[in-house]
PDB file of C-alpha atoms in Angstrom:
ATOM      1  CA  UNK A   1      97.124  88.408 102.282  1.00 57.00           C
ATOM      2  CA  UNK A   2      95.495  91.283 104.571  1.00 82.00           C
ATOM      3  CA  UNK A   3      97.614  93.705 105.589  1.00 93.00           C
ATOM      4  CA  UNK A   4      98.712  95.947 108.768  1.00 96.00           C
ATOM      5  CA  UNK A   5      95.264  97.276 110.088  1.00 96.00           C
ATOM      6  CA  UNK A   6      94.997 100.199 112.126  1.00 97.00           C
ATOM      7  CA  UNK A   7      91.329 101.454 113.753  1.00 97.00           C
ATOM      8  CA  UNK A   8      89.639 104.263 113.775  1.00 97.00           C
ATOM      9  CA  UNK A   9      91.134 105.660 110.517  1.00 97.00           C
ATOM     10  CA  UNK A  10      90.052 109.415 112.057  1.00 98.00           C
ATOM     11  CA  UNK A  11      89.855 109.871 116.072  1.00 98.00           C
ATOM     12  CA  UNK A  12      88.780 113.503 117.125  1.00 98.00           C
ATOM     13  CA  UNK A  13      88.647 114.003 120.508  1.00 98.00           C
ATOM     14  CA  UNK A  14      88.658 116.729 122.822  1.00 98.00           C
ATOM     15  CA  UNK A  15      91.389 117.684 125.352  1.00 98.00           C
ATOM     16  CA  UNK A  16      91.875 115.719 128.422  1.00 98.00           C
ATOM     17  CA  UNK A  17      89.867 112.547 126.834  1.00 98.00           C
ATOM     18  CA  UNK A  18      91.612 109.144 126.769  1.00 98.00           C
ATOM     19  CA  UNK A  19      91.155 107.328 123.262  1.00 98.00           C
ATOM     20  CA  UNK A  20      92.792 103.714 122.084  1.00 98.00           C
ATOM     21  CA  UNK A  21      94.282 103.277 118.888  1.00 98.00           C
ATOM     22  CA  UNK A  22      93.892 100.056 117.493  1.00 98.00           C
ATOM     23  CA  UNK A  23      96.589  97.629 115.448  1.00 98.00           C
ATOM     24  CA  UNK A  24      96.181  94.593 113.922  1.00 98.00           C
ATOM     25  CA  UNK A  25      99.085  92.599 112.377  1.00 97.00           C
ATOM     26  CA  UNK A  26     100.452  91.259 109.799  1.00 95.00           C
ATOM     27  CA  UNK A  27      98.798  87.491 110.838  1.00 94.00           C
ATOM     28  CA  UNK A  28     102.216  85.374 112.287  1.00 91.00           C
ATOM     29  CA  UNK A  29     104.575  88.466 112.682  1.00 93.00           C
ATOM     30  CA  UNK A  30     106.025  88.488 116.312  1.00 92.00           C
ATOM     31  CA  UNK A  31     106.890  92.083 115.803  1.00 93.00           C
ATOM     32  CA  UNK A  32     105.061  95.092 116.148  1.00 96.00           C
ATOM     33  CA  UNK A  33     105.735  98.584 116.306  1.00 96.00           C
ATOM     34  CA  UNK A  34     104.267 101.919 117.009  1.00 98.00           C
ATOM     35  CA  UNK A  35     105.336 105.410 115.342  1.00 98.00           C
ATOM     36  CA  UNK A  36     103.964 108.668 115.491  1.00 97.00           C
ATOM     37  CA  UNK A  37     103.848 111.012 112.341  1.00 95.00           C
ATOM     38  CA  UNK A  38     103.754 114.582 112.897  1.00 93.00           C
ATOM     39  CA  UNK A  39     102.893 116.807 109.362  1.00 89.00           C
ATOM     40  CA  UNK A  40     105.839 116.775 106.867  1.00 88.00           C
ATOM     41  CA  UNK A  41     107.667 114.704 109.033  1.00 91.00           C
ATOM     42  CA  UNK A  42     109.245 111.224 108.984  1.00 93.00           C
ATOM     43  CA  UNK A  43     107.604 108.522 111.379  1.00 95.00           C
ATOM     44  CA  UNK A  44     108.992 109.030 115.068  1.00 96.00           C
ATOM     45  CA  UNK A  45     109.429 105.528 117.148  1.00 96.00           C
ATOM     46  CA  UNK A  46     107.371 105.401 120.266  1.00 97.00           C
ATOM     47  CA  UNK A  47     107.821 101.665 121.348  1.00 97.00           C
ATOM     48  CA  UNK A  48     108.111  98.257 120.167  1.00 95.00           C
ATOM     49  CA  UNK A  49     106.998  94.420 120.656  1.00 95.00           C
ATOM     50  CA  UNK A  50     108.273  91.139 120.848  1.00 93.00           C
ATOM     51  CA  UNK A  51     104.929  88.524 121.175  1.00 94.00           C
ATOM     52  CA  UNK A  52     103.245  90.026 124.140  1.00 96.00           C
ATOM     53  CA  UNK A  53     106.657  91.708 125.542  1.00 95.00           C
ATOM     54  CA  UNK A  54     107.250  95.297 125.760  1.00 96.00           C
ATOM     55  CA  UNK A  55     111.123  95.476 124.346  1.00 93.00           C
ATOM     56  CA  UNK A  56     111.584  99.312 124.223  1.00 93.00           C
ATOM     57  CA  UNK A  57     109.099 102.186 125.269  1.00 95.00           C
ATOM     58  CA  UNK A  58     111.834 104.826 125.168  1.00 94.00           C
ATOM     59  CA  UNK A  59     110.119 106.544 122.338  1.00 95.00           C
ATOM     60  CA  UNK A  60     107.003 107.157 124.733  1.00 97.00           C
ATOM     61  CA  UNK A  61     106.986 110.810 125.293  1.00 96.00           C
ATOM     62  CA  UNK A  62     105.219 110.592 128.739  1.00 96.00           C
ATOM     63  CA  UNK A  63     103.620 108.601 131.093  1.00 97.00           C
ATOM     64  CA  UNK A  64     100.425 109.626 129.256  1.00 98.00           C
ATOM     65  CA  UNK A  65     101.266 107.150 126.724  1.00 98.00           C
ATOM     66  CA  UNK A  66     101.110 103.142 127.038  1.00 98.00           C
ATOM     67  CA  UNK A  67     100.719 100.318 124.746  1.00 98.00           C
ATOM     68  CA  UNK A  68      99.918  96.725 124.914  1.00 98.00           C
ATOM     69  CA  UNK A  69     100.088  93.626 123.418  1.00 97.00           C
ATOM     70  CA  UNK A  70      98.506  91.153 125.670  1.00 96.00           C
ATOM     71  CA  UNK A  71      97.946  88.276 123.211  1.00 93.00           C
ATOM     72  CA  UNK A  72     100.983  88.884 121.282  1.00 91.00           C
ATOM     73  CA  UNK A  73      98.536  90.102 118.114  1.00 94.00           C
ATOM     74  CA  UNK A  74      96.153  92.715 118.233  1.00 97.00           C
ATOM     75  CA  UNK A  75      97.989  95.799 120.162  1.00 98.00           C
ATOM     76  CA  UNK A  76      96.452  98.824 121.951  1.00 98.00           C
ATOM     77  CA  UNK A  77      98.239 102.508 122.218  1.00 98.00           C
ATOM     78  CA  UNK A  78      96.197 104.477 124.408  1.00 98.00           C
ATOM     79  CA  UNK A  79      96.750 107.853 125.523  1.00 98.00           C
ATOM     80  CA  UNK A  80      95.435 109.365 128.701  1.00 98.00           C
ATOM     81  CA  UNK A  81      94.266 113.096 129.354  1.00 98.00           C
ATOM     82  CA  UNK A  82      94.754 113.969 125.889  1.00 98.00           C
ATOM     83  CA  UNK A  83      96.372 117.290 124.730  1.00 97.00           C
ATOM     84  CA  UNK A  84      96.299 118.921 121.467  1.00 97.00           C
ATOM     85  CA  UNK A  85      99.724 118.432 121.085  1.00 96.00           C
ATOM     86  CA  UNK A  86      99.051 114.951 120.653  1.00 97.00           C
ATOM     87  CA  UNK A  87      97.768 115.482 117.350  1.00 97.00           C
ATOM     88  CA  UNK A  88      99.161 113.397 114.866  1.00 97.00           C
ATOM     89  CA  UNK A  89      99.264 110.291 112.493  1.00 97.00           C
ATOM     90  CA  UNK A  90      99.913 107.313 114.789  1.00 98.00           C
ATOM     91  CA  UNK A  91     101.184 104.691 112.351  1.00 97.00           C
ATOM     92  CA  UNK A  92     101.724 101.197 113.177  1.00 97.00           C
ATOM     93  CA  UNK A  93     104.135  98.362 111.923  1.00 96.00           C
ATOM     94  CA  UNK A  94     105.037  94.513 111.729  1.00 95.00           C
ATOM     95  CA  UNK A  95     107.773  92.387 110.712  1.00 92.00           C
ATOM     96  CA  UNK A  96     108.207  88.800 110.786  1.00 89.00           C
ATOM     97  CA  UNK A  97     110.766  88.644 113.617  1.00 81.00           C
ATOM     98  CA  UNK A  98     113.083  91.351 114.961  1.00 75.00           C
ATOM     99  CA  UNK A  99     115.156  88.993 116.668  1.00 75.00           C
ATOM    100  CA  UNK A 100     117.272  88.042 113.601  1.00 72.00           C
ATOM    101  CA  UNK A 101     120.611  88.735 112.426  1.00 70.00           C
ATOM    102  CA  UNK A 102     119.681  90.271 109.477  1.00 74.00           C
ATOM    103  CA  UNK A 103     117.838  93.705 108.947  1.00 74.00           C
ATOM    104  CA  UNK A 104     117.442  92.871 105.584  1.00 73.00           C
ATOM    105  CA  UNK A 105     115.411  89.595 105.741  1.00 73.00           C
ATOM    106  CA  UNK A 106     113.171  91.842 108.351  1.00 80.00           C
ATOM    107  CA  UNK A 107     111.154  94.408 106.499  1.00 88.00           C
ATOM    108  CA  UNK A 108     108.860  96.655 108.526  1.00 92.00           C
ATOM    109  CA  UNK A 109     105.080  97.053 107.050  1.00 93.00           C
ATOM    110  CA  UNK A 110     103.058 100.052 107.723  1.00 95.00           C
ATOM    111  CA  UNK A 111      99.401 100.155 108.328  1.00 95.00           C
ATOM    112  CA  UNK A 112      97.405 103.147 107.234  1.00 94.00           C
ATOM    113  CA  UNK A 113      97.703 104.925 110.411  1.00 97.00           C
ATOM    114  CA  UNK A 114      95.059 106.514 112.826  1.00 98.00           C
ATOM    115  CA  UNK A 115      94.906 110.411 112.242  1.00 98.00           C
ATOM    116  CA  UNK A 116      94.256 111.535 115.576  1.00 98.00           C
ATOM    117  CA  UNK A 117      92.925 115.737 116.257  1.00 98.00           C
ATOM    118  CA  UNK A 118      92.557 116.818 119.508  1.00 98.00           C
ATOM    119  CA  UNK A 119      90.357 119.855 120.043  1.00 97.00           C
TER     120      UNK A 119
ATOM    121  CA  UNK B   1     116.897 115.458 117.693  1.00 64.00           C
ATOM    122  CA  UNK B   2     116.638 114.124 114.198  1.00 74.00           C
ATOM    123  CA  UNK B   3     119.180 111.527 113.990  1.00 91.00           C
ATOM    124  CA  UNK B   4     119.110 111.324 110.206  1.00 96.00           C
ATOM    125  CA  UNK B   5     118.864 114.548 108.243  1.00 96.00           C
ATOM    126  CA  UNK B   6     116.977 114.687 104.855  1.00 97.00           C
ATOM    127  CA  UNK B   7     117.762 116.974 101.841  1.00 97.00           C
ATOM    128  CA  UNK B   8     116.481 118.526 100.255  1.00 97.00           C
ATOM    129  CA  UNK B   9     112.267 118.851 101.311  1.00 97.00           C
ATOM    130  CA  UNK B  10     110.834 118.365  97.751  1.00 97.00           C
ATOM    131  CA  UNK B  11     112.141 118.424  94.463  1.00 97.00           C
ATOM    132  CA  UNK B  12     110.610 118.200  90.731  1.00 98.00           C
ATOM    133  CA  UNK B  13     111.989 116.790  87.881  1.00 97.00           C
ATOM    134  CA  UNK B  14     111.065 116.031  84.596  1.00 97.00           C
ATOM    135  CA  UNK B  15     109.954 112.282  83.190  1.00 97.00           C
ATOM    136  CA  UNK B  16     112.989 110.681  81.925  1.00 97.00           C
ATOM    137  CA  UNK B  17     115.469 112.589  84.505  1.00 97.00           C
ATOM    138  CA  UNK B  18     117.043 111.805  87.872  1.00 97.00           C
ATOM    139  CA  UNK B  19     115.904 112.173  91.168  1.00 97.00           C
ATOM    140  CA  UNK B  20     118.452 112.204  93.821  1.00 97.00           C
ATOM    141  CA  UNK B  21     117.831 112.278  97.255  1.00 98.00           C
ATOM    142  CA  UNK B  22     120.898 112.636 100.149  1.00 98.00           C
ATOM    143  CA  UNK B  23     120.447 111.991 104.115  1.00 98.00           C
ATOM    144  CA  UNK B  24     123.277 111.969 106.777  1.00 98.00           C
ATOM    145  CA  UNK B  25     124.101 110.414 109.706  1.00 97.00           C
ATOM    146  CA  UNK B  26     125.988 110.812 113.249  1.00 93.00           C
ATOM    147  CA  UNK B  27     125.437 108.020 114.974  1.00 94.00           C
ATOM    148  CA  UNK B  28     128.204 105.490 113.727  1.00 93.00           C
ATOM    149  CA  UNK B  29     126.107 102.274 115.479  1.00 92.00           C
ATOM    150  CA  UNK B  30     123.773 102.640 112.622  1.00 93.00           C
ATOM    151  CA  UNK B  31     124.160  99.500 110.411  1.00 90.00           C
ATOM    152  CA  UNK B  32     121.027  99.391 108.127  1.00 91.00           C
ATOM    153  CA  UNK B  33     119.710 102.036 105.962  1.00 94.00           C
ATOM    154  CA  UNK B  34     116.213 101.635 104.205  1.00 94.00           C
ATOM    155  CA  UNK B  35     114.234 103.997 102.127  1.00 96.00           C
ATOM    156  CA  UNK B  36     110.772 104.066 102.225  1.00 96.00           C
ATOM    157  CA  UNK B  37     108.138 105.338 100.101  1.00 97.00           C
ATOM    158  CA  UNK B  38     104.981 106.810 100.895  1.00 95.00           C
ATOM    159  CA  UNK B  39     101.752 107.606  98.311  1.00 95.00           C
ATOM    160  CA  UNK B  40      99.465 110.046  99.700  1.00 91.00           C
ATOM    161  CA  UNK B  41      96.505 108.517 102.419  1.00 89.00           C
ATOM    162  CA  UNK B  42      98.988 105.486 102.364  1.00 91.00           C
ATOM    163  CA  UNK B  43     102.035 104.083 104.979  1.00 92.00           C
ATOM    164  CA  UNK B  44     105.150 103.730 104.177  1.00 95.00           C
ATOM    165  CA  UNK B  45     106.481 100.977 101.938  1.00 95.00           C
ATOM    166  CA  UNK B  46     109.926  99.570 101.860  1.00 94.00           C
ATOM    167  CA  UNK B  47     111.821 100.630  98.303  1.00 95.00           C
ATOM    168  CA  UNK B  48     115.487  99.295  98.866  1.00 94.00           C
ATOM    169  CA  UNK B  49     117.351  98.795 101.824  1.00 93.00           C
ATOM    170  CA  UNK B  50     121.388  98.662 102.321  1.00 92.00           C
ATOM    171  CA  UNK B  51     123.997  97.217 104.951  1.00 90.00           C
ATOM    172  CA  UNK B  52     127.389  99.501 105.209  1.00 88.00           C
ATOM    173  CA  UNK B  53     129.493  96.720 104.080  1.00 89.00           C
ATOM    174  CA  UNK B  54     128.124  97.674 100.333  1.00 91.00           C
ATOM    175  CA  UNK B  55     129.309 100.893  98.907  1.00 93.00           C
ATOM    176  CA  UNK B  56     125.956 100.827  96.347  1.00 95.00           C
ATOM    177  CA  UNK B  57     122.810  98.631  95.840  1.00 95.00           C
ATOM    178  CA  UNK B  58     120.926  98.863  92.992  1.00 96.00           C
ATOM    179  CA  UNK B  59     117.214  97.505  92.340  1.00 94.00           C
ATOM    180  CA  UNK B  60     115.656  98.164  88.958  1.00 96.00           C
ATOM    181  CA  UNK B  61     115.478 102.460  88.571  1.00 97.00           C
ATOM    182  CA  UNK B  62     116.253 102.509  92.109  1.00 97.00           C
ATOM    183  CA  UNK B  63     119.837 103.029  93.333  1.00 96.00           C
ATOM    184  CA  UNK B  64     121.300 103.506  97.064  1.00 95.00           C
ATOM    185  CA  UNK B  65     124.888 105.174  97.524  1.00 95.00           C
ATOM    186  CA  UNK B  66     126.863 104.422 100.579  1.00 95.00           C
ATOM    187  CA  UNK B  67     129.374 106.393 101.666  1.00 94.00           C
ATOM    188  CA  UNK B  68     130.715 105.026 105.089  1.00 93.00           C
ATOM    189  CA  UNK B  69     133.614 107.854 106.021  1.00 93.00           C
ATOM    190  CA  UNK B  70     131.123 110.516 105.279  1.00 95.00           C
ATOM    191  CA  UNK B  71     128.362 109.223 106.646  1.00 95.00           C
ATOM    192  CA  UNK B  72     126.378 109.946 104.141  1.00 96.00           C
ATOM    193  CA  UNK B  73     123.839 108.042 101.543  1.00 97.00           C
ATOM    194  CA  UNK B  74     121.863 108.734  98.874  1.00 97.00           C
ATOM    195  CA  UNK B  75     118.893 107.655  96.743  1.00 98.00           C
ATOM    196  CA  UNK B  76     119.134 107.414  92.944  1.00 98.00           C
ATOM    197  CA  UNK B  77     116.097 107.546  90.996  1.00 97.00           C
ATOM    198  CA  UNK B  78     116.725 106.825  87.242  1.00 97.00           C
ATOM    199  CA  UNK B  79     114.416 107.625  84.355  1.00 97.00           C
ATOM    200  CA  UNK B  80     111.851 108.489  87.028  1.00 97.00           C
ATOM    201  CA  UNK B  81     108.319 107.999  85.893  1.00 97.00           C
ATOM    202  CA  UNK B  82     105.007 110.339  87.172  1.00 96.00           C
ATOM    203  CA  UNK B  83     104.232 107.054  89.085  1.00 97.00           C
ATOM    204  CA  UNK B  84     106.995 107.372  91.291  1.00 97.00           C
ATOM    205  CA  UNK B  85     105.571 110.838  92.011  1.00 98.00           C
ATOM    206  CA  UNK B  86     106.005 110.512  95.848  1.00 97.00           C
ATOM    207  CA  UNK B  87     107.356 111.004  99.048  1.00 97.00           C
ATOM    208  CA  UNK B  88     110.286 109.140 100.404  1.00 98.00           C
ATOM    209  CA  UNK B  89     112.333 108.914 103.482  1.00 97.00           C
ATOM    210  CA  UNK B  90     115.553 107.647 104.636  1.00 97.00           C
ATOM    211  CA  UNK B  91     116.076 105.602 107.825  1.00 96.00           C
ATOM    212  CA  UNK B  92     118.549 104.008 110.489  1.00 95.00           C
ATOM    213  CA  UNK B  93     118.615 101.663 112.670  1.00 92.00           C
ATOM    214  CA  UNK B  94     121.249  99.448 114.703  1.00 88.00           C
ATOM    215  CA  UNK B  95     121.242  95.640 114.712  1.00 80.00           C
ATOM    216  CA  UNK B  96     119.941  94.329 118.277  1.00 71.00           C
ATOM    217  CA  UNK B  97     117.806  97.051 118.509  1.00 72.00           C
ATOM    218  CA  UNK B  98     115.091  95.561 117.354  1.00 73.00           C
ATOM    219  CA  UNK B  99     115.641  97.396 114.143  1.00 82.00           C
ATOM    220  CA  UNK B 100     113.711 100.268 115.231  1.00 89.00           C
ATOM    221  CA  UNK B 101     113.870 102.963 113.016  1.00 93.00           C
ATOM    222  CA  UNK B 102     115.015 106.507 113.047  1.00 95.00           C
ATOM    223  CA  UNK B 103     113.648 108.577 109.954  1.00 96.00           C
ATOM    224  CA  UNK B 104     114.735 111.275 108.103  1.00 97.00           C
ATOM    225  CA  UNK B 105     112.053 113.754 107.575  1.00 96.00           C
ATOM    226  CA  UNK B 106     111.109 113.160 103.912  1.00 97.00           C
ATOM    227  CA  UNK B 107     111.131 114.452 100.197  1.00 98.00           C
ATOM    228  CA  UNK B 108     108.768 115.188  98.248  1.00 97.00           C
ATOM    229  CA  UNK B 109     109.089 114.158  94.794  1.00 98.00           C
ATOM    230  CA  UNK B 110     107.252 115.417  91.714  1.00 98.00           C
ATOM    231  CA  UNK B 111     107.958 114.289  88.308  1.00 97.00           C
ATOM    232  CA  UNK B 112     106.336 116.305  85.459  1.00 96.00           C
ATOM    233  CA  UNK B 113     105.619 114.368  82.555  1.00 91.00           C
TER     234      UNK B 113
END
């Protein structure tokens, strides 16, 4: 089956723009999660879902940043008044269900990501 | 603050050798320990994951080394193969958390055939 989608692929925008990065799912996982990927870096957390629930946004580095999942599918990160330091690869992930007691019956898929360069 | 540190950055090795990659840990809550690997242009995938209740895990080439008092783990790749010419990172995470996870910042590995 299809697997985690992310849209655009490439975002260039320039400084103080707003853009929306889009995610689609893995179809039926209830969990989905947003990471940003700085150059020879590991992924960074930025926030997670349950369904349409926010569970944990403490990876959000400022109030520029919000995401949604109002359907409990598709989500939206969008970031407001962009700044070049914003640059980055925002990846995004699904599991099946993050709820249950075992990490290892839980595995994590990454989309593609969304390179985004702000001028 | 990196949570889990990653050594070492890259490293090349030749077909037929071993690859072994180490990452540490402080935070003692952490109770799941995958390793990912990424291709160029692609995400992450999952490669082998590992509970602290195991000292070692082993999945084809592919071993994981626990070391609970240390704090410490450790990829194992056996006869690596140019096709596992990659990069790979470690990660943590803590049961109830939602499993979200905290990465190491990656290896690069070459392997020369």
């Amino acid at each position: 089956g299809a697997g985690v989608s992310q849209s655009p692929r490439y975002k260039v925008t320039k400084r103080g723009q707003d853009v929306a990065l889009r995610c689609d799912p893995i179809s039926g996982h209830v969990s989905l999660y947003w990471y940003r990927q700085a150059l020879g870096q590991g992924p960074e957390f930025l926030t997670y879902f349950n369904y349409e629930a926010q569970q944990d946004k403490s990876g959000l580095p400022n109030d520029r940043f919000s995401a949604e999942r109002p359907e409990g599918s598709i989500s939206t990160l969008t970031i407001q008044r962009t700044e070049q330091r914003d640059s980055a690869m925002y990846r995004c992930a699904s599991s099946l269900d993050s709820t249950g007691p075992d990490p290892l019956t839980d595995t994590q898929y990454f989309g593609p990501g969304t390179r985004l360069t702000v001028l | 603050q990196q949570q889990v540190k990653q050594s070492p950055q890259s490293l090349i090795v030749q077909k037929g050798g071993i690859s072994i990659i180490n990452c540490a840990y402080e935070n003692t809550a952490f109770d799941y320990f995958p390793w990912y690997q990424q291709f160029p242009g692609k995400g992450p995938a999952l490669l082998i994951a590992i509970r602290p209740d195991v000292s070692e895990k082993k999945e084809g080439r592919f071993t994981i080394s626990f070391n609970k008092s240390a704090k410490q783990f450790s990829l194992h790749i056996m006869d690596s193969q140019p096709g596992d010419s990659a990069t790979y990172f470690c990660a943590a995470s803590i049961s109830g958390s939602g499993y979200k996870l905290s990465f190491g910042a990656g290896t690069t590995v070459t392997v020369r055939a």
